[in-house]
Short mmCIF file of C-alpha atoms and ligand atoms in Angstrom, two decimals:
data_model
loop_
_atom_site.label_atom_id
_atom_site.label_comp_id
_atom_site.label_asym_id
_atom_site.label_seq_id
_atom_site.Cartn_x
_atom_site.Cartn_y
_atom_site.Cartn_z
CA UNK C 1 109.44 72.67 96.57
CA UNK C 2 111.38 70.72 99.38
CA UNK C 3 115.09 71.14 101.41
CA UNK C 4 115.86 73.85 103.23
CA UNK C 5 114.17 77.52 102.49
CA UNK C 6 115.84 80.42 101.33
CA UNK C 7 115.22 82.84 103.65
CA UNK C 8 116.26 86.74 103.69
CA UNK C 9 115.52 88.81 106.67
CA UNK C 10 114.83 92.94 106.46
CA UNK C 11 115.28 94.94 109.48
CA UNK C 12 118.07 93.64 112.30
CA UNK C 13 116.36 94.91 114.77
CA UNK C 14 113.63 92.27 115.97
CA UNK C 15 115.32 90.18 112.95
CA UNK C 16 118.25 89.30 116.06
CA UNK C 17 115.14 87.48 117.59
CA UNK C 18 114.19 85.74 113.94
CA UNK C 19 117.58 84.97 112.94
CA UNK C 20 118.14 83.15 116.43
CA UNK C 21 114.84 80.43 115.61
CA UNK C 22 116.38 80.17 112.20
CA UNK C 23 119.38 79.54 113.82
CA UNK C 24 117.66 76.57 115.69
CA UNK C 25 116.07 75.10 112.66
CA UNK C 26 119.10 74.94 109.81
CA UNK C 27 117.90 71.56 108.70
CA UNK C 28 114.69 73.96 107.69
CA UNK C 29 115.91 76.85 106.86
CA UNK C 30 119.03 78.70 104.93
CA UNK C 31 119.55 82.29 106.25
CA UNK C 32 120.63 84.00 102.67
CA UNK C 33 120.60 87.23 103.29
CA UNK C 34 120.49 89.91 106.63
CA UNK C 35 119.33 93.52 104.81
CA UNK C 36 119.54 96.51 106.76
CA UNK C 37 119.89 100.18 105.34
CA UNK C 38 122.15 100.25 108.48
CA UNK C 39 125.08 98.39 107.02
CA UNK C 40 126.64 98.22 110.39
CA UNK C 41 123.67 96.39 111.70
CA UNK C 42 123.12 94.19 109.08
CA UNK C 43 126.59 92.58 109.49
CA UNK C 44 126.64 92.59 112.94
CA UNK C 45 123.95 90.06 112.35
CA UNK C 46 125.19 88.79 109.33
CA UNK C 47 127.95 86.98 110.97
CA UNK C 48 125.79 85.13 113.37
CA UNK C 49 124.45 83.52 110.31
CA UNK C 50 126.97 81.25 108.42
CA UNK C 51 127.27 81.70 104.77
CA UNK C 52 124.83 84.49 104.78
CA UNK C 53 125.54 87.88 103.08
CA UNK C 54 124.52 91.63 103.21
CA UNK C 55 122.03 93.99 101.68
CA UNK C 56 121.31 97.46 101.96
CA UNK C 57 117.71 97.62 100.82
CA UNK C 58 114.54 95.28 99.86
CA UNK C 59 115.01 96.10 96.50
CA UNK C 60 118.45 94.69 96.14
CA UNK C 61 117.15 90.99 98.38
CA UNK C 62 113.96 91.50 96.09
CA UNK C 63 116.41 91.05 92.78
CA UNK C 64 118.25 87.89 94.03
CA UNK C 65 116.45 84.28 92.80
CA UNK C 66 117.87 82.97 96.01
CA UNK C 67 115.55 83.84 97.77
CA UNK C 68 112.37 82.23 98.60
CA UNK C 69 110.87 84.00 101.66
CA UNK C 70 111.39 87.38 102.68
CA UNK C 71 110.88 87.70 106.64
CA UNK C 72 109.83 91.56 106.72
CA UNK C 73 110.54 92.92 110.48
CA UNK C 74 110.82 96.76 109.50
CA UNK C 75 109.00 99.56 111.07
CA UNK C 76 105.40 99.27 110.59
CA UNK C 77 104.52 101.83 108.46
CA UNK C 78 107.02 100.06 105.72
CA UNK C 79 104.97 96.51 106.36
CA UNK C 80 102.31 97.14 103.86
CA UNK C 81 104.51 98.20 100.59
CA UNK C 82 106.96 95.75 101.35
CA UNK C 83 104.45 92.94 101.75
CA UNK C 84 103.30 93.42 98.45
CA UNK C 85 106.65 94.45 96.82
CA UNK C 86 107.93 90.73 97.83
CA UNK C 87 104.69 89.18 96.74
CA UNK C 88 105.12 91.20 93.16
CA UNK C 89 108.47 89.69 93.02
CA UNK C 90 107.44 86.05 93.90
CA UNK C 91 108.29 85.39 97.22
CA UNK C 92 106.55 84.04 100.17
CA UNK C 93 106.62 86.53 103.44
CA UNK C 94 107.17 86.46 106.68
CA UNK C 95 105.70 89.81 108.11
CA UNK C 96 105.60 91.19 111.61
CA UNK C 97 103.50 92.95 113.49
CA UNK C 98 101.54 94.93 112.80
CA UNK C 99 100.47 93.79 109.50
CA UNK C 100 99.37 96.98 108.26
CA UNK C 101 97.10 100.14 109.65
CA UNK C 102 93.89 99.09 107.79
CA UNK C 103 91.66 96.08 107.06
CA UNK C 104 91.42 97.27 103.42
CA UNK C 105 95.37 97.08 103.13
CA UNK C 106 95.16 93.47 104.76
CA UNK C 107 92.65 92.85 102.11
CA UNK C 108 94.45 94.08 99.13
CA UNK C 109 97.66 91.94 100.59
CA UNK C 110 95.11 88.98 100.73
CA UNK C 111 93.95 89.71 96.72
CA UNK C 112 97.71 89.89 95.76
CA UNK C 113 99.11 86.77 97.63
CA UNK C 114 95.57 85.05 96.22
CA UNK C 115 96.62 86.33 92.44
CA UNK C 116 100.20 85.65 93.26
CA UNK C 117 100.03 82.17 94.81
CA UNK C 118 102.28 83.21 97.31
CA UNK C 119 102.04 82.54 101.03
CA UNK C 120 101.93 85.66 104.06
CA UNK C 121 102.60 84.77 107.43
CA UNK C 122 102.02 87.45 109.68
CA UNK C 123 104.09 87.47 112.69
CA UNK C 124 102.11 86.44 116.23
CA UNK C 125 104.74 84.09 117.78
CA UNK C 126 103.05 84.74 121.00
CA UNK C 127 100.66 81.90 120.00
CA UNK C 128 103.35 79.24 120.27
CA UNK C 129 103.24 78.20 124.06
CA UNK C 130 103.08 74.97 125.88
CA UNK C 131 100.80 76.61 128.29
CA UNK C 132 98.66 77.68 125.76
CA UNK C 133 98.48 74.07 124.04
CA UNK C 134 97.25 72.48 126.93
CA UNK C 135 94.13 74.71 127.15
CA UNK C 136 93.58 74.22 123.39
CA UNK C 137 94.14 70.06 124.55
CA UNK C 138 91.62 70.53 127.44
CA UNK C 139 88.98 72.49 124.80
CA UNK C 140 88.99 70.44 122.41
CA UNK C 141 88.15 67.80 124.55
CA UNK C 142 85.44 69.61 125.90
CA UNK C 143 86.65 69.88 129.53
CA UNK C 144 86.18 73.61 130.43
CA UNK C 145 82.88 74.29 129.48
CA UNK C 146 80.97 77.92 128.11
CA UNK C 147 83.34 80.89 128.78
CA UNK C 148 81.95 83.04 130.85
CA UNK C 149 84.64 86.17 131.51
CA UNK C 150 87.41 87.00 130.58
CA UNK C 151 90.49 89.41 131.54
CA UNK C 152 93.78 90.39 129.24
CA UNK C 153 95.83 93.06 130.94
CA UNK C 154 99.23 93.92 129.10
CA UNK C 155 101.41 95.87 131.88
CA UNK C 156 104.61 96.82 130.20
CA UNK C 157 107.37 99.03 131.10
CA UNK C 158 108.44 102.05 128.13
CA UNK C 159 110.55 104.97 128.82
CA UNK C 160 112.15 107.67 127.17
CA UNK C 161 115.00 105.34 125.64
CA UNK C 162 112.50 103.01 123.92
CA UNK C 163 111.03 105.96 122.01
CA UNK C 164 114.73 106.84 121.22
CA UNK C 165 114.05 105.20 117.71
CA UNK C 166 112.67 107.49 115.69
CA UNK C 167 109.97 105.97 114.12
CA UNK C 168 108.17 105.01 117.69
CA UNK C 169 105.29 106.88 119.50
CA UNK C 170 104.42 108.94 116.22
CA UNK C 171 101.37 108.21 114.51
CA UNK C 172 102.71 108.23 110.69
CA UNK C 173 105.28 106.00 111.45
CA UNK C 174 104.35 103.21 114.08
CA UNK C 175 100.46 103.40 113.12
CA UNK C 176 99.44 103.77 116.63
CA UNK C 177 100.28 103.09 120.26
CA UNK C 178 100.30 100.24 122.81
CA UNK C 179 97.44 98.61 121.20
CA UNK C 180 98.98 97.49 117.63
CA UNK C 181 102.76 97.84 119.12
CA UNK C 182 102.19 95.57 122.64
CA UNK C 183 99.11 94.78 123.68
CA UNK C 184 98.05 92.95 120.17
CA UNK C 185 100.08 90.04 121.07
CA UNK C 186 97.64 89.29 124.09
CA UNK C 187 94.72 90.59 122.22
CA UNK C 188 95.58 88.06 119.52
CA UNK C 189 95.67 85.20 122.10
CA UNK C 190 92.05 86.09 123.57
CA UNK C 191 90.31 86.10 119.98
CA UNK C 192 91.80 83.33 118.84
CA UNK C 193 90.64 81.45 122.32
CA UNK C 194 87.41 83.05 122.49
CA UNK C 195 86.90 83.84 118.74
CA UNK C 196 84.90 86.68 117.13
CA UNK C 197 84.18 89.93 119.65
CA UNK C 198 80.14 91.26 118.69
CA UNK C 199 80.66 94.58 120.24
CA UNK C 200 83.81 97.06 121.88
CA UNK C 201 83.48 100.29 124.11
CA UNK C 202 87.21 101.56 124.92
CA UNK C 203 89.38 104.36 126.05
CA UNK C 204 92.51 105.22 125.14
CA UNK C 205 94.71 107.77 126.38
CA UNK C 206 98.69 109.25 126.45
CA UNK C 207 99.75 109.22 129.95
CA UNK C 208 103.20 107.52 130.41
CA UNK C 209 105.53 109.55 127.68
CA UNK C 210 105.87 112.48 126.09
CA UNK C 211 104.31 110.80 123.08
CA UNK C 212 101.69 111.16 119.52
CA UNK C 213 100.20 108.07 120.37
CA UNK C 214 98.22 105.93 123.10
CA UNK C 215 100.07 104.13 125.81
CA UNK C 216 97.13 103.45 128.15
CA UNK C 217 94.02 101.88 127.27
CA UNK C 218 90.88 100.18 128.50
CA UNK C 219 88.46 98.38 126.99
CA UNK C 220 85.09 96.62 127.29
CA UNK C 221 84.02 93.73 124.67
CA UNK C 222 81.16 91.38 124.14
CA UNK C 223 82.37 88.31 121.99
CA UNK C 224 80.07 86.97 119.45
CA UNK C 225 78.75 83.75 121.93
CA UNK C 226 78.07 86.82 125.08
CA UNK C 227 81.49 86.23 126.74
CA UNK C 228 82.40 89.11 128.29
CA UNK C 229 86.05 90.73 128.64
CA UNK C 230 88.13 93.29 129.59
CA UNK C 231 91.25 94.51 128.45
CA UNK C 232 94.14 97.29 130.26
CA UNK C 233 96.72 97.88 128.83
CA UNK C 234 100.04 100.30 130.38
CA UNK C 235 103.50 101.37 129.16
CA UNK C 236 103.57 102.53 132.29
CA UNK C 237 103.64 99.43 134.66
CA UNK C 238 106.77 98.84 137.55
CA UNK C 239 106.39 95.31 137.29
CA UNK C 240 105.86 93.71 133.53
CA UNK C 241 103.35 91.36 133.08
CA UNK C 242 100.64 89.70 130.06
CA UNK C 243 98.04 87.86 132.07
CA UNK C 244 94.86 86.58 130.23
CA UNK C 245 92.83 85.05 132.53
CA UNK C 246 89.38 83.42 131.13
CA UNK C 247 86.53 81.67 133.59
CA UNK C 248 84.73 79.11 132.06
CA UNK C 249 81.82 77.13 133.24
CA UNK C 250 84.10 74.35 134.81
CA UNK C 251 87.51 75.68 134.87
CA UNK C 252 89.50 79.18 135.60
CA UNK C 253 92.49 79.74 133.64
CA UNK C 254 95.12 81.67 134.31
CA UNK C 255 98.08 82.19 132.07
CA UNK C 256 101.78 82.48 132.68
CA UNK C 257 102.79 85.97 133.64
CA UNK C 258 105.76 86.91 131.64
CA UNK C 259 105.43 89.65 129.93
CA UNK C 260 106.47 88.73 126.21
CA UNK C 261 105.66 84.52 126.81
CA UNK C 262 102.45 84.44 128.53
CA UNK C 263 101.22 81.59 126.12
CA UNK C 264 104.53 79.36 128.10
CA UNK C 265 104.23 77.50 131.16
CA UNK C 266 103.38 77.71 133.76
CA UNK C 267 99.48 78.15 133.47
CA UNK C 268 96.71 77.04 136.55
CA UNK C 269 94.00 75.28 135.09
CA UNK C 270 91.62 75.43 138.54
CA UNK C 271 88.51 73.25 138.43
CA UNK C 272 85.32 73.86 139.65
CA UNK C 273 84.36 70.51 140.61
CA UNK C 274 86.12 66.80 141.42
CA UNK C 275 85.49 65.81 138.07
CA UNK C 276 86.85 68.43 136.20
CA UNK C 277 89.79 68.22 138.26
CA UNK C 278 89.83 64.50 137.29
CA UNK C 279 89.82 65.24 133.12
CA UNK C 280 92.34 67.93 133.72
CA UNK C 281 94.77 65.29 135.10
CA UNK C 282 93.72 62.84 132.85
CA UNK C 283 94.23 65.21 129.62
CA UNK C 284 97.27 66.38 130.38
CA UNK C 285 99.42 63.84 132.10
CA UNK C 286 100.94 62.73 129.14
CA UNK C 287 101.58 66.20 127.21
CA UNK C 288 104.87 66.73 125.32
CA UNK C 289 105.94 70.26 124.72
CA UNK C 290 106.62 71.73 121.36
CA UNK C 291 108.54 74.60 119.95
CA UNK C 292 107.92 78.28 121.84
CA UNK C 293 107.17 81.88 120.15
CA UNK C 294 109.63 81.95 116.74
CA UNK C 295 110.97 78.78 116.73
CA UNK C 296 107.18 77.51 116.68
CA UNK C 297 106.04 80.00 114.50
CA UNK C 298 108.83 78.71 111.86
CA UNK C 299 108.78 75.34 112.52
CA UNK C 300 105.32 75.41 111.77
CA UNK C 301 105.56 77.56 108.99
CA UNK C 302 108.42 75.33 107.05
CA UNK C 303 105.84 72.35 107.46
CA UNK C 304 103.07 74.12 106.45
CA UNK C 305 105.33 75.44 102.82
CA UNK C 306 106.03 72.08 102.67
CA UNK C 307 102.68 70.39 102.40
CA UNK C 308 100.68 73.15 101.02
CA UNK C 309 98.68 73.52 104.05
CA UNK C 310 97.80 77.39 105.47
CA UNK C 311 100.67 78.61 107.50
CA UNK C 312 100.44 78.91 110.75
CA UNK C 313 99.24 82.28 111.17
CA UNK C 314 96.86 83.57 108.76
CA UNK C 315 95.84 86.43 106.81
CA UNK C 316 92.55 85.69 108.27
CA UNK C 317 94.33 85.86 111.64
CA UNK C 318 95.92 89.22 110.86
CA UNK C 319 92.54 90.57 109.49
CA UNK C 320 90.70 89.88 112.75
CA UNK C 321 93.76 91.76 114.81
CA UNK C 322 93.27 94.85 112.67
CA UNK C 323 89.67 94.73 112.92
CA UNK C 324 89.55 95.05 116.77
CA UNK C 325 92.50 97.32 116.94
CA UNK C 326 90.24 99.42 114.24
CA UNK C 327 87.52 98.77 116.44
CA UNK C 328 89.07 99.94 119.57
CA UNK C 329 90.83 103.29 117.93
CA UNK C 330 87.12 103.77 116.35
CA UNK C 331 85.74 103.37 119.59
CA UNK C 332 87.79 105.29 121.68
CA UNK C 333 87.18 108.12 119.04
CA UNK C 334 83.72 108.39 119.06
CA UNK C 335 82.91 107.18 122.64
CA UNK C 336 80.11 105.06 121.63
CA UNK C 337 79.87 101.06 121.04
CA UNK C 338 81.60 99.61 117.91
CA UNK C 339 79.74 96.30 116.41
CA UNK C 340 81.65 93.67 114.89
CA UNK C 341 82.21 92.86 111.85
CA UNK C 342 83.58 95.97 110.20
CA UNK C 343 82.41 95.91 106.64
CA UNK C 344 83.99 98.03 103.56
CA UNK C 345 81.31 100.55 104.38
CA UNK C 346 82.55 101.62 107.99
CA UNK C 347 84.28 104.98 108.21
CA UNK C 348 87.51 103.28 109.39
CA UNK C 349 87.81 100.52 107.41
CA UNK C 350 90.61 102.55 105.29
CA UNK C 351 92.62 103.00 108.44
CA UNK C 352 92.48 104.62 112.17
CA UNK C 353 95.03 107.24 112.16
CA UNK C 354 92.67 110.16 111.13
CA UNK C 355 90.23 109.05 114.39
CA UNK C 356 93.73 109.18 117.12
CA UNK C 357 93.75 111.87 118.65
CA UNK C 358 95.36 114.83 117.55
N1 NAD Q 401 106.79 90.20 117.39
C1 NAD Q 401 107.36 90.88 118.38
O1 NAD Q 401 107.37 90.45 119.53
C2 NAD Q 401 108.02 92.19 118.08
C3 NAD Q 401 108.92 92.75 118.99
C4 NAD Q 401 109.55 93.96 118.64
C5 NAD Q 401 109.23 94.59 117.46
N2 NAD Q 401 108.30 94.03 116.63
C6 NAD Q 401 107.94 94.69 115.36
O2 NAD Q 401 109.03 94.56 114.46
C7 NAD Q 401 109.13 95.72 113.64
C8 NAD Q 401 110.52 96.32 113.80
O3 NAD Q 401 110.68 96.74 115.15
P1 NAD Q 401 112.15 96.85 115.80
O4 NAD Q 401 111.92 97.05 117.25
O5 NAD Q 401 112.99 95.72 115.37
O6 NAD Q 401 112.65 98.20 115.13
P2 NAD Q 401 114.14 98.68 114.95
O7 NAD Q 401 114.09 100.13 114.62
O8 NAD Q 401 114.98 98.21 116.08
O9 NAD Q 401 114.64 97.85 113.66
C9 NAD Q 401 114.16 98.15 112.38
C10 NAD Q 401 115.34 98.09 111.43
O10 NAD Q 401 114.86 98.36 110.11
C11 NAD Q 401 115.86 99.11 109.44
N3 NAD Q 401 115.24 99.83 108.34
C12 NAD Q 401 114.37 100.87 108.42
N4 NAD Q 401 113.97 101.24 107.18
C13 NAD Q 401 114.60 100.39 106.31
C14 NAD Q 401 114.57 100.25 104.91
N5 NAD Q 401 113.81 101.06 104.14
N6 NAD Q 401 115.32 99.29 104.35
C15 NAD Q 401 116.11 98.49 105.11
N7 NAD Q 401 116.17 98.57 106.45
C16 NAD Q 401 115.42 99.50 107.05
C17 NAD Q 401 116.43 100.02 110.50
O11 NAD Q 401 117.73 100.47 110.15
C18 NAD Q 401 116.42 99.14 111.73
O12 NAD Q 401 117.66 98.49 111.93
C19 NAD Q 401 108.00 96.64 114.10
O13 NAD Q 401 106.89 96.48 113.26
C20 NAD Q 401 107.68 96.18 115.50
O14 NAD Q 401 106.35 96.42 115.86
C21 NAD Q 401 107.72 92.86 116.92
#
């Protein structure tokens, strides 16, 4: 199929931040439809996008053949059933985070879209960053040499108004805490840098609100070429910041600071000798910046419907981000070492929320 994409969004909530790339990308896209069971919301949104109309459930955008992708930004525990009710129905998705509260669930989405022929693109817009894409420039050319550490810390800011909305901080309904909800943005970034994690020790714990689930953690991992790393991750943090900072052989990295674009410039790329500094300079002097967080993530993704070629984000992408969040939950459960992969076999590969604490 070519021309612009029929595109319906469910849930104006993050959907404001959607609906504004879409916005930026008509020659792309065609907003059809803003569904919300909050009517109010919906059209509040609605007439931001011209020509678009209203729904009041999935069910109802699910029905319409004018639709080709449904961009699913409800409340987690909702991702999973609507994934595969818009699959059932033809469409393509957009889904956000997280994806769903097991690896088995992200493999039974991956058997349907497979039987299906329909595309998922789970939502990590995080990955779309200038200062990101020069590190990938400067790796793939070799420059920065065996990683050696790394650090991800995710210090955000959540109060008592955030968790407002009903459906945060409890277990049933968000699927867990600060790891899936915040920190697996950041956590996303490091594996897809660093690539598969071997081995995680972590600690989770409730001590910012009066909340079911985690909104501190720490963690320890091993990635599968001996890199090590750690993560920390607060709700409870004055100042908000995402820093992933990675030492290689020949170059520390340090990524931009803001909180919710940390793959944006600016990033320090500090050698460790003359000539590294020399390739650095040399690599990057002529970069041209692309497309940032959802604009990327749907410019990408229009290409990628248009050639046939695997979206941008993957449900291999999505699979690996459960697994360590699975990982890390198991972990911080049992208080003992976690090794990577998690087969069908593991006691949490149907889902975390019976090893949070109570
Ligand atoms: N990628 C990101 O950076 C990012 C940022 C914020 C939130 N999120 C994710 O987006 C999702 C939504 O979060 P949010 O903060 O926008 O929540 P929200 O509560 O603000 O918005 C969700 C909307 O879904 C609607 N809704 C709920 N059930 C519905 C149903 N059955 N049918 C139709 N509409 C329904 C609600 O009325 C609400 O307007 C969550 O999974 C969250 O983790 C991602």
């Amino acid at each position: 199929m070519s021309g612009r994409r029929r595109i319906a969004i469910v849930g104006a909530g993050i959907g404001a931040q959607h609906l504004d790339a879409l916005l930026l990308l008509q020659d792309r896209w065609q907003v059809r439809v803003i569904c919300d069971k909050d009517e109010t919301r919906a059209r509040a949104l609605a007439a931001r996008a011209p020509g678009a109309e209203v729904a009041g459930s999935l069910e109802a955008v699910l029905a319409r053949d004018d639709v080709d992708l449904v961009d699913i930004c409800l409340p987690p525990a909702l991702h999973v059933p609507a994934v595969r009710a818009a699959l059932q129905s033809g469409k393509d998705v957009v889904c956000e985070k997280p994806l769903a509260g097991s690896i088995a669930e992200v493999d039974g989405i991956a058997a349907l879209a497979e039987k299906t022929g329909r595309v998922v693109c789970p939502v990590y817009q995080y990955r779309f960053g200038n200062g990101l894409r020069k590190l990938w420039r400067l790796i793939e050319a070799g420059v920065p040499g065996r990683p050696l550490v790394a650090t991800v810390e995710t210090h955000w800011d959540r109060g008592p108004a955030y968790y407002r909305v009903p459906w945060r901080g409890r277990k049933e309904t968000e699927l867990g805490g600060a790891l899936v909800s915040h920190a697996i943005h950041a956590h996303d970034l490091l594996t897809e840098v660093l690539g598969p994690v071997r081995r995680v020790q972590a600690a989770i714990a409730t001590r910012v609100n009066c909340i079911e689930t985690e909104d501190c953690a720490a963690a320890c991992l091993e990635m599968a070429d001996g890199t090590l790393v750690t993560l920390s991750v607060t709700l409870g943090s004055a100042e908000e910041i995402t820093r992933l900072r990675f030492c290689f052989a020949h170059l520390t990295v340090e990524s931009a600071l803001h909180p919710y674009r940390p793959a944006s410039d600016p990033w320090r790329f500090v050698p460790r000798d003359p000539e590294t500094a020399a390739e650095v300079k040399t690599l990057l002097q002529d970069f041209h910046p692309g497309p940032e967080g959802f604009e990327g993530l749907f410019t990408e993704l229009a290409v990628s419907l248009e050639t046939g070629e695997e979206p941008p984000v993957t449900l291999a992408d999505a699979r690996r981000s459960i697994e360590l969040a699975t990982a890390l939950y198991y972990a911080a459960a049992t208080r003992e070492a976690v090794e990577l992969p998690l087969r069908p076999s593991h006691p949490a590969y149907g889902g975390w929320l019976r090893w949070l604490p109570a």
